[in-house]
Coordinates of C-alpha atoms in Angstrom, one line a residue:
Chain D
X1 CA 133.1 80.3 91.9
X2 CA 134.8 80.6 95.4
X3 CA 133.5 78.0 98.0
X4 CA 133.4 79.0 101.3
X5 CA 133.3 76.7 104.5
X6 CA 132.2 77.4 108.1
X7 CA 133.3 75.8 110.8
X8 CA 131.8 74.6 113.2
X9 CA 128.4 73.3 112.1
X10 CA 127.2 74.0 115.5
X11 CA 128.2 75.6 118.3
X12 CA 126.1 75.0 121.7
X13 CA 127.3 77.5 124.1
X14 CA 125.3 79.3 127.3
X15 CA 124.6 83.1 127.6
X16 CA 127.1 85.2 128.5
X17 CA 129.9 82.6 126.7
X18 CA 131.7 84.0 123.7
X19 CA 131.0 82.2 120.3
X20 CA 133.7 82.6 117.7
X21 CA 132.7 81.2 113.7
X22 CA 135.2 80.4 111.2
X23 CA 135.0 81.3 107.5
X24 CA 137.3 79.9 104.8
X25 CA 137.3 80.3 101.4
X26 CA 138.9 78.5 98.4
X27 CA 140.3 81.3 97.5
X28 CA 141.7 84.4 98.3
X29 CA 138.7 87.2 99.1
X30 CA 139.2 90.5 97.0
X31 CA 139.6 93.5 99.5
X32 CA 138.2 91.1 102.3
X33 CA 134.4 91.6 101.0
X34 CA 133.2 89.0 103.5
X35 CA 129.4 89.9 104.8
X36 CA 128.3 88.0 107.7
X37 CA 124.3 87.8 108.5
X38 CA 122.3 86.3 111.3
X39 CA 119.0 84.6 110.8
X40 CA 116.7 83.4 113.1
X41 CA 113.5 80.7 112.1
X42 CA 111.5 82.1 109.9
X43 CA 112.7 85.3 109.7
X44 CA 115.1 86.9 106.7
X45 CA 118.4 87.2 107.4
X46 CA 120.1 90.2 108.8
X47 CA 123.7 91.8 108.2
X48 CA 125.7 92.1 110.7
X49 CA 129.0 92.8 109.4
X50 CA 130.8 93.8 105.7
X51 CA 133.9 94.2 104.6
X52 CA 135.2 91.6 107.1
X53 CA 134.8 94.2 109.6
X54 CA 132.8 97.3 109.4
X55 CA 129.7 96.9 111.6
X56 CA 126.3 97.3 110.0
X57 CA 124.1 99.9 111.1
X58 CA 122.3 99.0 114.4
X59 CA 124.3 95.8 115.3
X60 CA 125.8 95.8 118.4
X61 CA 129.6 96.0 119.6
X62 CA 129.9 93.1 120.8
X63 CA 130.0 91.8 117.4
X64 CA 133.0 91.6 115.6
X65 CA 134.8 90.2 112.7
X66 CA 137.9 90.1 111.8
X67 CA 140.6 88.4 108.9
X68 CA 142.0 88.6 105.3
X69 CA 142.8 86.7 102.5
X70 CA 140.9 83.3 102.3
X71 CA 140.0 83.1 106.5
X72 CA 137.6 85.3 108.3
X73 CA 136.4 85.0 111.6
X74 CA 132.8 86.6 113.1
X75 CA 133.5 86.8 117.4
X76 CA 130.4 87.4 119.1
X77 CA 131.8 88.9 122.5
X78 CA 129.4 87.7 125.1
X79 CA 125.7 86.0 124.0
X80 CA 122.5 87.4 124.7
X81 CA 119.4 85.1 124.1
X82 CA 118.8 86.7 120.9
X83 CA 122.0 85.8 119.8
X84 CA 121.1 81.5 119.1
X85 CA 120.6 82.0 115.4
X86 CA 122.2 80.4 112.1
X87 CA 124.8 83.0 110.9
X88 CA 125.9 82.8 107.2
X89 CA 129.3 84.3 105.6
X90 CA 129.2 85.7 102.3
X91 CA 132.0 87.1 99.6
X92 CA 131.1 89.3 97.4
X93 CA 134.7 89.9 96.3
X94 CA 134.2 87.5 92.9
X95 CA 131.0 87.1 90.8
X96 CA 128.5 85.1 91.6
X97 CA 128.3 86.3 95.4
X98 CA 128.6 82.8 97.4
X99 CA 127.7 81.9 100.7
X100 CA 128.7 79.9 103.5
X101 CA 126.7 77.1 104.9
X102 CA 126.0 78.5 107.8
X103 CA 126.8 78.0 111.6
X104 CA 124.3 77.4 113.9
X105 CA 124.8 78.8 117.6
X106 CA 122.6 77.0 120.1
X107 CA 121.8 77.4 123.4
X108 CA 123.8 74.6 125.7
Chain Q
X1 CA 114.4 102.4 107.3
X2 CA 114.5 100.6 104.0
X3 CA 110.9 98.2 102.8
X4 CA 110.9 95.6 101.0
X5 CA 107.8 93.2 100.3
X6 CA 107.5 90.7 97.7
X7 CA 104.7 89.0 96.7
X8 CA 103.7 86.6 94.1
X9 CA 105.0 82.9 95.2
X10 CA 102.8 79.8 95.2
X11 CA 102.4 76.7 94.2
X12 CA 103.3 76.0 90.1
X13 CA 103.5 72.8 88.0
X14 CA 107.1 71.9 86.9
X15 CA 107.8 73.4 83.5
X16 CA 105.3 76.6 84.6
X17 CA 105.8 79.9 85.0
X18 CA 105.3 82.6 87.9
X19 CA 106.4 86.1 88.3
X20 CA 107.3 87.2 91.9
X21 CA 107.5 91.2 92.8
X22 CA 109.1 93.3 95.7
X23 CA 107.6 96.6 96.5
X24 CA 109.8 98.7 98.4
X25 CA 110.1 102.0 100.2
X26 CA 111.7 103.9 102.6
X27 CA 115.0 104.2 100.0
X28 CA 115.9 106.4 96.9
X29 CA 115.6 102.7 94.9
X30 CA 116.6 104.1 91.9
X31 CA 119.9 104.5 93.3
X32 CA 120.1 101.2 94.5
X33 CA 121.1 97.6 92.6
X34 CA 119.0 95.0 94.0
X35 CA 119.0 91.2 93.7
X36 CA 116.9 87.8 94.5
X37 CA 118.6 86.0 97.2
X38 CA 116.4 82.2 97.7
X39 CA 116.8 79.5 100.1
X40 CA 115.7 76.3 99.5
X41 CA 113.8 74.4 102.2
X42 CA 116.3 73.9 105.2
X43 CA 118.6 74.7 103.3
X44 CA 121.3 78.2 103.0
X45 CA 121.0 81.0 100.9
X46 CA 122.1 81.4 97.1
X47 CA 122.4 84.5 95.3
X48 CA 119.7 83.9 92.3
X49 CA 120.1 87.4 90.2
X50 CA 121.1 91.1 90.9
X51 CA 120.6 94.3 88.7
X52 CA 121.9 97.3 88.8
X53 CA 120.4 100.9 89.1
X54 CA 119.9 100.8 85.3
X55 CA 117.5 98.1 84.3
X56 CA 120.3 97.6 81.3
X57 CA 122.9 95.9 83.7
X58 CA 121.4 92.1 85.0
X59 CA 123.3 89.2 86.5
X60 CA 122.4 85.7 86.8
X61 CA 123.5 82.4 89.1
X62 CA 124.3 79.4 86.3
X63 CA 121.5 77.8 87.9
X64 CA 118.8 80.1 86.3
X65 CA 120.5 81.6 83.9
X66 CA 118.2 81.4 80.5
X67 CA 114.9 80.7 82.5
X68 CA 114.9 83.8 85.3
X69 CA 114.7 87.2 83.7
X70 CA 114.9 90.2 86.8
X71 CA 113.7 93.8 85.6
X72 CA 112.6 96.6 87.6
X73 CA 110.5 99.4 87.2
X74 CA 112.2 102.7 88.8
X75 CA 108.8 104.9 88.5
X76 CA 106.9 101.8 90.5
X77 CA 110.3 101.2 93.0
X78 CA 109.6 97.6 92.5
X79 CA 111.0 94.3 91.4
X80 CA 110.5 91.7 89.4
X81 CA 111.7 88.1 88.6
X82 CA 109.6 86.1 85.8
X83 CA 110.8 82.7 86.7
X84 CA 110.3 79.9 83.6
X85 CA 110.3 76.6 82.9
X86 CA 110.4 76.0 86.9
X87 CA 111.8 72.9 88.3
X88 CA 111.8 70.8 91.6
X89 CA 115.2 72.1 92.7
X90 CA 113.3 75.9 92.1
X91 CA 111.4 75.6 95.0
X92 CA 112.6 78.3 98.2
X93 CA 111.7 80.9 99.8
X94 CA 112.2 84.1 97.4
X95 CA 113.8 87.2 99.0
X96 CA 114.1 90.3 97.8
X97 CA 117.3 92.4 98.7
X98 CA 119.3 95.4 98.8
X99 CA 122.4 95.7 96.9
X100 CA 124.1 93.2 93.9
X101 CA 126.3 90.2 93.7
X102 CA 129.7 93.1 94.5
X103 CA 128.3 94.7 97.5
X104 CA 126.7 93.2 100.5
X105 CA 122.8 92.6 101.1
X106 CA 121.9 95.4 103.7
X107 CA 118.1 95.1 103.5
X108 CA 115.9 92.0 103.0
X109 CA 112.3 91.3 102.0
X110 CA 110.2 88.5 104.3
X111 CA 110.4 86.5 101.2
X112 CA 108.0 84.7 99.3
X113 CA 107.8 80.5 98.7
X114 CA 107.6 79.0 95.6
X115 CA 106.5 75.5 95.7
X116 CA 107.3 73.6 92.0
X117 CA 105.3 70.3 92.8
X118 CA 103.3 68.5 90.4

Protein backbone atom coordinates (compact mmCIF):
# COMPACT_ATOMS: atom_id res chain seq x y z
CA UNK A 1 0.00 0.00 0.00
CA UNK A 2 1.44 3.60 -0.52
CA UNK A 3 2.67 5.33 2.73
CA UNK A 4 2.36 8.81 2.88
CA UNK A 5 4.27 11.24 5.19
CA UNK A 6 3.45 14.89 6.34
CA UNK A 7 5.63 17.10 7.25
CA UNK A 8 5.73 19.08 9.69
CA UNK A 9 4.09 17.43 12.64
CA UNK A 10 3.14 20.84 13.82
CA UNK A 11 3.17 23.98 12.63
CA UNK A 12 2.49 26.96 15.35
CA UNK A 13 1.99 29.95 13.34
CA UNK A 14 -0.29 33.36 14.27
CA UNK A 15 -3.33 34.56 12.17
CA UNK A 16 -2.85 36.19 9.22
CA UNK A 17 0.67 33.94 8.60
CA UNK A 18 0.57 31.60 5.77
CA UNK A 19 0.89 27.79 6.71
CA UNK A 20 2.20 25.54 3.94
CA UNK A 21 1.98 21.25 4.68
CA UNK A 22 3.96 18.86 2.95
CA UNK A 23 2.70 15.48 1.60
CA UNK A 24 4.95 12.71 0.33
CA UNK A 25 4.21 9.52 -0.75
CA UNK A 26 6.22 6.29 -1.32
CA UNK A 27 5.18 6.16 -4.35
CA UNK A 28 4.11 7.88 -7.25
CA UNK A 29 0.19 9.07 -6.91
CA UNK A 30 -2.01 7.97 -9.96
CA UNK A 31 -3.45 11.19 -11.73
CA UNK A 32 -2.41 13.17 -8.45
CA UNK A 33 -5.69 11.83 -6.46
CA UNK A 34 -4.39 13.46 -3.26
CA UNK A 35 -7.57 14.68 -1.02
CA UNK A 36 -6.68 16.95 1.69
CA UNK A 37 -9.31 17.36 4.82
CA UNK A 38 -9.34 19.53 7.88
CA UNK A 39 -10.62 18.42 11.22
CA UNK A 40 -11.10 20.14 14.20
CA UNK A 41 -11.67 18.32 18.07
CA UNK A 42 -14.34 16.39 17.89
CA UNK A 43 -15.72 17.15 14.87
CA UNK A 44 -15.49 14.76 11.38
CA UNK A 45 -13.27 15.74 9.12
CA UNK A 46 -13.86 17.98 6.22
CA UNK A 47 -12.52 18.09 2.44
CA UNK A 48 -10.94 20.68 1.46
CA UNK A 49 -9.24 19.85 -1.61
CA UNK A 50 -9.07 16.66 -4.40
CA UNK A 51 -7.33 15.85 -7.10
CA UNK A 52 -4.25 17.70 -5.65
CA UNK A 53 -6.03 20.81 -6.57
CA UNK A 54 -9.60 21.22 -7.33
CA UNK A 55 -11.30 23.06 -4.39
CA UNK A 56 -14.22 21.36 -2.68
CA UNK A 57 -17.38 22.92 -2.69
CA UNK A 58 -17.67 25.75 -0.07
CA UNK A 59 -13.83 25.95 0.94
CA UNK A 60 -12.39 29.03 0.59
CA UNK A 61 -9.66 30.51 -1.88
CA UNK A 62 -7.30 30.92 0.18
CA UNK A 63 -6.81 27.38 0.17
CA UNK A 64 -4.74 25.74 -2.18
CA UNK A 65 -2.89 22.70 -3.17
CA UNK A 66 -0.70 22.02 -5.42
CA UNK A 67 2.02 18.98 -6.79
CA UNK A 68 2.39 15.72 -8.79
CA UNK A 69 3.93 12.59 -8.66
CA UNK A 70 4.86 11.35 -5.07
CA UNK A 71 4.95 15.29 -3.33
CA UNK A 72 1.92 17.43 -2.76
CA UNK A 73 1.72 20.41 -1.00
CA UNK A 74 -1.81 22.05 0.79
CA UNK A 75 -0.86 26.28 1.11
CA UNK A 76 -3.28 27.86 3.29
CA UNK A 77 -2.89 31.64 2.05
CA UNK A 78 -3.38 33.68 5.16
CA UNK A 79 -5.06 31.91 8.61
CA UNK A 80 -8.13 32.77 10.07
CA UNK A 81 -8.89 31.40 13.62
CA UNK A 82 -10.83 28.71 12.24
CA UNK A 83 -8.06 27.58 10.40
CA UNK A 84 -5.84 25.74 13.77
CA UNK A 85 -7.03 22.31 12.89
CA UNK A 86 -5.25 18.81 12.21
CA UNK A 87 -5.29 18.52 8.28
CA UNK A 88 -4.90 14.98 6.81
CA UNK A 89 -3.69 13.97 3.05
CA UNK A 90 -5.18 11.21 1.40
CA UNK A 91 -4.47 9.07 -2.06
CA UNK A 92 -6.89 7.53 -3.50
CA UNK A 93 -4.93 6.86 -6.62
CA UNK A 94 -4.06 2.96 -5.45
CA UNK A 95 -6.36 0.57 -3.35
CA UNK A 96 -6.68 0.69 -0.13
CA UNK A 97 -7.17 4.60 0.04
CA UNK A 98 -4.26 5.66 2.68
CA UNK A 99 -3.88 8.57 4.73
CA UNK A 100 -1.32 10.86 6.03
CA UNK A 101 -0.69 11.31 9.63
CA UNK A 102 -1.77 14.41 9.85
CA UNK A 103 -0.38 18.04 10.48
CA UNK A 104 -1.46 19.91 13.17
CA UNK A 105 -1.59 23.85 12.68
CA UNK A 106 -1.56 25.67 15.98
CA UNK A 107 -1.98 28.88 17.10
CA UNK A 108 1.72 30.56 18.13
CA UNK B 1 -26.57 19.30 1.54
CA UNK B 2 -25.71 15.66 1.93
CA UNK B 3 -26.75 13.60 5.75
CA UNK B 4 -25.21 11.19 7.09
CA UNK B 5 -25.84 9.73 10.78
CA UNK B 6 -24.72 6.52 12.00
CA UNK B 7 -25.72 4.96 14.93
CA UNK B 8 -25.10 1.73 16.72
CA UNK B 9 -21.51 1.95 18.58
CA UNK B 10 -20.94 0.99 22.23
CA UNK B 11 -19.20 -0.70 24.30
CA UNK B 12 -18.62 -4.81 23.31
CA UNK B 13 -16.58 -7.64 24.88
CA UNK B 14 -13.49 -8.71 22.65
CA UNK B 15 -14.46 -11.50 20.39
CA UNK B 16 -18.38 -9.85 20.20
CA UNK B 17 -20.23 -8.54 17.71
CA UNK B 18 -21.99 -5.14 16.87
CA UNK B 19 -23.57 -3.77 13.80
CA UNK B 20 -23.24 0.06 13.32
CA UNK B 21 -25.74 1.96 10.59
CA UNK B 22 -25.65 5.36 8.77
CA UNK B 23 -28.86 6.94 7.70
CA UNK B 24 -28.52 9.41 5.18
CA UNK B 25 -30.32 12.01 3.17
CA UNK B 26 -30.13 14.97 1.29
CA UNK B 27 -28.31 12.71 -1.85
CA UNK B 28 -29.61 10.33 -4.65
CA UNK B 29 -27.53 7.41 -2.32
CA UNK B 30 -28.19 4.98 -4.66
CA UNK B 31 -25.93 6.65 -6.99
CA UNK B 32 -23.35 7.02 -4.58
CA UNK B 33 -20.41 4.35 -3.20
CA UNK B 34 -19.96 4.90 0.32
CA UNK B 35 -17.37 3.59 2.81
CA UNK B 36 -16.36 3.40 6.79
CA UNK B 37 -13.61 5.65 7.50
CA UNK B 38 -12.49 5.02 11.66
CA UNK B 39 -10.07 6.62 13.81
CA UNK B 40 -8.76 5.21 16.56
CA UNK B 41 -8.50 7.13 19.81
CA UNK B 42 -5.91 10.06 19.10
CA UNK B 43 -5.04 8.62 16.49
CA UNK B 44 -5.51 9.41 12.20
CA UNK B 45 -8.03 8.08 10.04
CA UNK B 46 -7.98 4.59 8.16
CA UNK B 47 -10.13 3.65 5.45
CA UNK B 48 -12.03 0.43 6.97
CA UNK B 49 -14.42 -0.70 3.87
CA UNK B 50 -16.18 0.98 0.82
CA UNK B 51 -18.95 -0.31 -1.53
CA UNK B 52 -20.14 0.57 -4.43
CA UNK B 53 -23.65 1.78 -5.80
CA UNK B 54 -24.43 -1.96 -6.30
CA UNK B 55 -24.39 -3.79 -3.04
CA UNK B 56 -22.48 -6.63 -5.28
CA UNK B 57 -19.14 -4.57 -5.35
CA UNK B 58 -17.37 -4.44 -1.45
CA UNK B 59 -13.87 -3.52 -0.47
CA UNK B 60 -12.02 -4.27 2.59
CA UNK B 61 -8.69 -2.77 4.59
CA UNK B 62 -6.48 -6.18 5.48
CA UNK B 63 -7.13 -5.22 8.93
CA UNK B 64 -10.87 -6.44 8.87
CA UNK B 65 -11.01 -8.17 6.03
CA UNK B 66 -12.92 -11.68 7.01
CA UNK B 67 -14.60 -10.18 10.25
CA UNK B 68 -16.36 -6.68 8.81
CA UNK B 69 -19.03 -7.32 6.26
CA UNK B 70 -20.48 -3.59 4.77
CA UNK B 71 -24.01 -3.87 2.91
CA UNK B 72 -26.44 -1.36 2.13
CA UNK B 73 -29.90 -1.13 1.63
CA UNK B 74 -30.79 1.32 -1.42
CA UNK B 75 -34.75 1.39 -0.63
CA UNK B 76 -33.77 2.41 3.29
CA UNK B 77 -30.57 4.90 1.94
CA UNK B 78 -28.60 3.47 4.71
CA UNK B 79 -25.53 1.62 5.69
CA UNK B 80 -24.31 -0.99 7.43
CA UNK B 81 -21.16 -2.64 8.84
CA UNK B 82 -21.60 -6.00 11.02
CA UNK B 83 -18.27 -5.90 12.68
CA UNK B 84 -17.18 -9.64 14.28
CA UNK B 85 -14.98 -11.10 16.29
CA UNK B 86 -13.94 -7.41 17.58
CA UNK B 87 -10.69 -6.76 19.06
CA UNK B 88 -8.85 -4.07 21.25
CA UNK B 89 -7.13 -2.46 18.26
CA UNK B 90 -11.13 -2.19 16.82
CA UNK B 91 -11.91 0.36 18.98
CA UNK B 92 -12.45 4.24 17.07
CA UNK B 93 -14.67 6.39 16.30
CA UNK B 94 -16.86 4.90 13.28
CA UNK B 95 -17.63 7.33 10.43
CA UNK B 96 -19.71 6.99 7.81
CA UNK B 97 -18.74 8.58 4.35
CA UNK B 98 -19.33 9.56 0.91
CA UNK B 99 -17.56 8.04 -1.89
CA UNK B 100 -15.07 4.68 -2.00
CA UNK B 101 -11.41 3.86 -1.57
CA UNK B 102 -10.90 5.55 -5.76
CA UNK B 103 -12.57 8.79 -5.18
CA UNK B 104 -12.33 11.23 -2.35
CA UNK B 105 -14.68 11.40 0.94
CA UNK B 106 -16.85 14.52 0.17
CA UNK B 107 -19.41 14.02 3.06
CA UNK B 108 -18.93 12.59 6.54
CA UNK B 109 -21.12 11.19 9.33
CA UNK B 110 -20.43 12.58 13.17
CA UNK B 111 -19.28 9.06 13.76
CA UNK B 112 -20.04 6.64 16.16
CA UNK B 113 -17.38 4.95 19.09
CA UNK B 114 -16.93 1.56 19.48
CA UNK B 115 -15.27 0.69 22.66
CA UNK B 116 -13.92 -3.31 22.54
CA UNK B 117 -12.90 -3.55 26.36
CA UNK B 118 -13.46 -6.40 28.45
Amino acid sequence: EIVLTQSPGTLSLSPGERATLSCRASQSVINSYVAWYQQKPGQAPRLLIYGASSRATGIPDRFSGSGSGADFTLTISRLEPEDFAVYYCQQYGRSPATFGPGTKVDIK
Amino acid sequence: EAQLLESGGGLVQPGGSLRLSCATSGFRFSTYAMSWVRQAPGKGLEWVSGIGPSPTNTYYADSVKGRFTISRDNSKNTLYVQMDSLRADDTAVYYCARGSGASPFDGWGQGTLVTVSS
